[in-house]
Coordinates of C-alpha atoms in Angstrom, one line a residue:
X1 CA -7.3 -18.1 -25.6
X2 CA -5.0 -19.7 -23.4
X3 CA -7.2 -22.1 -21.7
X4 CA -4.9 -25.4 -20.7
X5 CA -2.7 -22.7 -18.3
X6 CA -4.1 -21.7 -15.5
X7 CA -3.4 -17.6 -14.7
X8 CA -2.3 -16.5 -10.5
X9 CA -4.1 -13.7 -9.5
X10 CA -3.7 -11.6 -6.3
X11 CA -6.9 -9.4 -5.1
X12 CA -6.0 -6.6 -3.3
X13 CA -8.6 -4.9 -1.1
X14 CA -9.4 -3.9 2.3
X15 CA -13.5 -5.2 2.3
X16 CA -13.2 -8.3 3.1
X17 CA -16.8 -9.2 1.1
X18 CA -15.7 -7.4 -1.6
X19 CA -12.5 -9.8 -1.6
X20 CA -14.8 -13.0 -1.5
X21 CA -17.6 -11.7 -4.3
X22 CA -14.0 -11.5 -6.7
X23 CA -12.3 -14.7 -5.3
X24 CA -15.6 -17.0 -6.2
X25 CA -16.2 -15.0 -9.7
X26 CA -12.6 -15.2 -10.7
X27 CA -12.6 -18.7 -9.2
X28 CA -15.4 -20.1 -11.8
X29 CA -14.2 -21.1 -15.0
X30 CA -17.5 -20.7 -16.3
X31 CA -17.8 -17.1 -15.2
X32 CA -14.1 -16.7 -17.0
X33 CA -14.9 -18.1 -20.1
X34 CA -13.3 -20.8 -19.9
X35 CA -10.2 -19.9 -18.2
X36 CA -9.0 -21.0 -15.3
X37 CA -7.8 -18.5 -12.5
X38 CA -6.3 -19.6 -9.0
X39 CA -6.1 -16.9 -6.5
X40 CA -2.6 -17.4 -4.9
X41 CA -3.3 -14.4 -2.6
X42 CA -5.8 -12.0 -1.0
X43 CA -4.2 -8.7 0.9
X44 CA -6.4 -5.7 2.7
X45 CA -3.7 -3.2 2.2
X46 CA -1.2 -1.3 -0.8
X47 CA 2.2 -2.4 1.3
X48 CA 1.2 -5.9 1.2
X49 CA -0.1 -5.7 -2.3
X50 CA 3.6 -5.0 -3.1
X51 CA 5.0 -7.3 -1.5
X52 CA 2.8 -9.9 -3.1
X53 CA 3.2 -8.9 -6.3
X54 CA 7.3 -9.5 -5.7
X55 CA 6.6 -12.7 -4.4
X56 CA 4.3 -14.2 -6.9
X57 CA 4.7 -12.6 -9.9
X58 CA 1.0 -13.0 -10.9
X59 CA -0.9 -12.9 -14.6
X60 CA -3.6 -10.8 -12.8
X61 CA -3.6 -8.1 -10.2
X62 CA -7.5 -6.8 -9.1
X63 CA -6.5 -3.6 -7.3
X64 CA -8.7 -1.2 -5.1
X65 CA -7.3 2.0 -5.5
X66 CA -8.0 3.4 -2.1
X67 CA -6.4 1.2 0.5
X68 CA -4.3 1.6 3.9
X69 CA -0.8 1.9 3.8
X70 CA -0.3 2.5 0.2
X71 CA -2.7 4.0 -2.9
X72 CA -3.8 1.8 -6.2
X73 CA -1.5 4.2 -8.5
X74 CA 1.5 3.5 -6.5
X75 CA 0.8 0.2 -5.9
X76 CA -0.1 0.0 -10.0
X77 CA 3.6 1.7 -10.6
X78 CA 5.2 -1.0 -8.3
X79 CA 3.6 -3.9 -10.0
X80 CA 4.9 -2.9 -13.0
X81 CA 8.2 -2.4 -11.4
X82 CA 8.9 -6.0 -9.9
X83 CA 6.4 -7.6 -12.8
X84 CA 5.8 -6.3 -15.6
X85 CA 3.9 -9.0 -17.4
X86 CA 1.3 -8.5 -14.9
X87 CA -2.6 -7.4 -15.4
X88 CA -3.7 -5.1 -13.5
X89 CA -7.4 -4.5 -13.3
X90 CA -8.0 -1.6 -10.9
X91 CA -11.5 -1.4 -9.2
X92 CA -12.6 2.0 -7.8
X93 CA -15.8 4.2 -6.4
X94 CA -14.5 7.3 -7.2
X95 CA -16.3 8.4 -10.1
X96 CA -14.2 11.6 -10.6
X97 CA -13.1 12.2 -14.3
X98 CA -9.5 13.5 -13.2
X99 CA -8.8 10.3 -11.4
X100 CA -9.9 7.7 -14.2
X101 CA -7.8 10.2 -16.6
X102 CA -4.8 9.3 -14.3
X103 CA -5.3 5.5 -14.0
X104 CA -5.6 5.3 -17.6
X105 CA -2.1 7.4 -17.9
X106 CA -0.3 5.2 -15.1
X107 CA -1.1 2.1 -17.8
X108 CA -4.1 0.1 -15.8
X109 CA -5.1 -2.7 -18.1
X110 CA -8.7 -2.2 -17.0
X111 CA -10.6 0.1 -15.0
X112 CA -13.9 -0.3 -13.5
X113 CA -16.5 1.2 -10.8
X114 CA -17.3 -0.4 -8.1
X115 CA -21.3 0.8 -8.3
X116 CA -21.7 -1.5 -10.9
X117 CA -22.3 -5.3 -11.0
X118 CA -19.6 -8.0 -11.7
X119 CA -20.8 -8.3 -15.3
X120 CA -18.9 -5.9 -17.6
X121 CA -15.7 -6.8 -15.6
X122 CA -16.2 -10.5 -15.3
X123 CA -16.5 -10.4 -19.2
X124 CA -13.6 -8.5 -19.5
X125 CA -11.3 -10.2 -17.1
X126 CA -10.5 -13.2 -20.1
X127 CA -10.0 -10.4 -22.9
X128 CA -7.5 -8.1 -20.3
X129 CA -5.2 -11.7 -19.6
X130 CA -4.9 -11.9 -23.6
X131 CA -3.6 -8.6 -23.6
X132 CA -7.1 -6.0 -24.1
X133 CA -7.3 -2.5 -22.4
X134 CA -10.3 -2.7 -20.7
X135 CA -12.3 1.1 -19.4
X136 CA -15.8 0.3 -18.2
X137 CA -18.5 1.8 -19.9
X138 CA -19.7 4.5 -17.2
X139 CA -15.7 5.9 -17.1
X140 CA -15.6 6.0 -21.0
X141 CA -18.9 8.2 -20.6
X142 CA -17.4 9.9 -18.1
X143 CA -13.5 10.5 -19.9
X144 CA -15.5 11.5 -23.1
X145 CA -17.5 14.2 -21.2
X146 CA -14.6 16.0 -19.2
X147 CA -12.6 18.7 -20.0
X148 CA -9.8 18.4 -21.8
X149 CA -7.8 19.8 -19.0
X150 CA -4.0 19.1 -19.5
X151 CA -3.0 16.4 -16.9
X152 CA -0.6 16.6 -14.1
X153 CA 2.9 14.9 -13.7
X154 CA 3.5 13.2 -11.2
X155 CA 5.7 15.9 -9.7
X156 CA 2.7 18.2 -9.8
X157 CA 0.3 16.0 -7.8
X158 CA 3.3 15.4 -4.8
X159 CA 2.9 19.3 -4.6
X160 CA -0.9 19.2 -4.8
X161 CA -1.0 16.9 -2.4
X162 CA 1.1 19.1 0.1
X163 CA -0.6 21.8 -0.8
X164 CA -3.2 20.3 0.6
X165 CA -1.4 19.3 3.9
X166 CA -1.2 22.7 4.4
X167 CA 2.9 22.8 4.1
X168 CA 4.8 25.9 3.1
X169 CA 6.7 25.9 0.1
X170 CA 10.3 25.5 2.0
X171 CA 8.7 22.2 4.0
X172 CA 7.4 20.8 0.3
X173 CA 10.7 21.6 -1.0
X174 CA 12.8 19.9 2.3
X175 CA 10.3 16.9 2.1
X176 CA 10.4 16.6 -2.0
X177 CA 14.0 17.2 -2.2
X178 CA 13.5 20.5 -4.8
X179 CA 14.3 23.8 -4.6
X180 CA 11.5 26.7 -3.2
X181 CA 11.9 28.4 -6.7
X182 CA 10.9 24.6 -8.5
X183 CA 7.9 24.0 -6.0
X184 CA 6.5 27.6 -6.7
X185 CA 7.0 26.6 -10.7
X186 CA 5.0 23.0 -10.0
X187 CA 2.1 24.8 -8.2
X188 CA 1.8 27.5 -10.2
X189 CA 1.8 25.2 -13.5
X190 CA -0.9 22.8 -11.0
X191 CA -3.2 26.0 -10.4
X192 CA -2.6 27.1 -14.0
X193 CA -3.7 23.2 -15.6
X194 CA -6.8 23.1 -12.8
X195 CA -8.0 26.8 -13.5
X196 CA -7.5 27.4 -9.9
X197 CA -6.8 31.2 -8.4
X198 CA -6.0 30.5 -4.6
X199 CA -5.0 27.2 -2.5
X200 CA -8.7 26.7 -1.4
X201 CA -10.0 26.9 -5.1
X202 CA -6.9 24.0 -5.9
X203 CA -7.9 22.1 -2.7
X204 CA -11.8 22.1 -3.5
X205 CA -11.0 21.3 -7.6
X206 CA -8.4 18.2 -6.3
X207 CA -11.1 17.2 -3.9
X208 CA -13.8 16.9 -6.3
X209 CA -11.2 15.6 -9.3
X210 CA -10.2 13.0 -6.9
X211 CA -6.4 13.7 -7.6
X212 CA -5.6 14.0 -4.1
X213 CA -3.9 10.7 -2.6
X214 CA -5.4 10.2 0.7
X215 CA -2.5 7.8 1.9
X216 CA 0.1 9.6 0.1
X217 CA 2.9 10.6 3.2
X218 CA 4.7 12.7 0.8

């Protein structure tokens, strides 16, 4: 381990107590194992998690995935856009298996639930920096128990998440930048992956997956 350089981290999350339990465990080296972590910024929402990741170019991002302005996934995606050597540890209370499937796709370095305690993350936190994929133990049980339902692209879920606006498929089309005959191939392929026959059975399946992006505007 690296221990003579100290690692920048940025924790992004709008609970304000959630943002001081992380700053003070990160903060303590002894928590770390030895390694030393300054906290060059704290942020409450996705858009300035973004712009914070540009500006500092961090070791370690700790990431809620459901914040104002801007989700964890897309916030994950920019991170590794503008820095890609960065960590980023996403922290979540959605225990939905269709969600943790996704934020293992999207490439998080760890991924862990916010019903638990600090421990299993603070011990990871020193083994994610030198380079280890980290899924907490409750998600692992949770991945290893759930269908083996094909995943969606990230096309798909922009519809899915329309769909669930309650937009036609000219409006997703106009707002997506696709033709009608390409939006009615993504849903059908979204209700054919989710086992879905109608737009409320695809609405209560996303709900209840959490794969529906509550600050997504598209």
């Amino acid at each position: 381990m690296s221990f003579g350089r100290p690692h920048r981290a940025i924790i992004a999350d709008d609970h304000a107590i959630v943002r001081s339990a992380l700053s003070a465990t990160l903060s303590d080296p002894d928590a770390m194992d030895g390694q030393t972590i300054e906290i060059c910024e704290e942020v409450e929402n996705g858009i300035e998690a973004i712009r914070a990741v540009r500006q500092h170019r961090p070791e370690l991002l700790m990431l809620d995935v459901t914040m104002p302005h801007a989700g964890g996934t897309e916030v994950l995606l920019e991170a590794r856009r503008w820095s890609p050597e960065t960590k980023v540890v996403i922290l979540t209370g959605v225990e939905a298996s269709g969600k943790i499937a996704e934020l293992v796709a999207t490439g998080a370095d760890g991924i862990f639930c916010k019903s638990d305690d600090l421990g299993e993350m603070t011990r990871a936190v020193p083994r994610i920096l030198e380079g280890a994929r980290v899924v907490c133990s409750r998600f692992a049980k949770l991945l290893e128990t759930a269908s083996e339902a094909e995943p969606l692209t990230t096309r798909e879920r922009q519809v899915l998440n329309q769909v669930v606006a309650g937009r036609t498929n000219r409006e997703i089309g106009e707002t997506l930048g696709i033709s009608i005959k390409t939006v009615d191939r993504h849903r059908t392929s979204v209700m054919g992956k989710t086992g879905a026959h109608s737009a409320a059975e695809l609405i209560a399946f996303a709900l209840r997956e959490g794969l529906i992006d509550p600050n997504s505007s598209q």
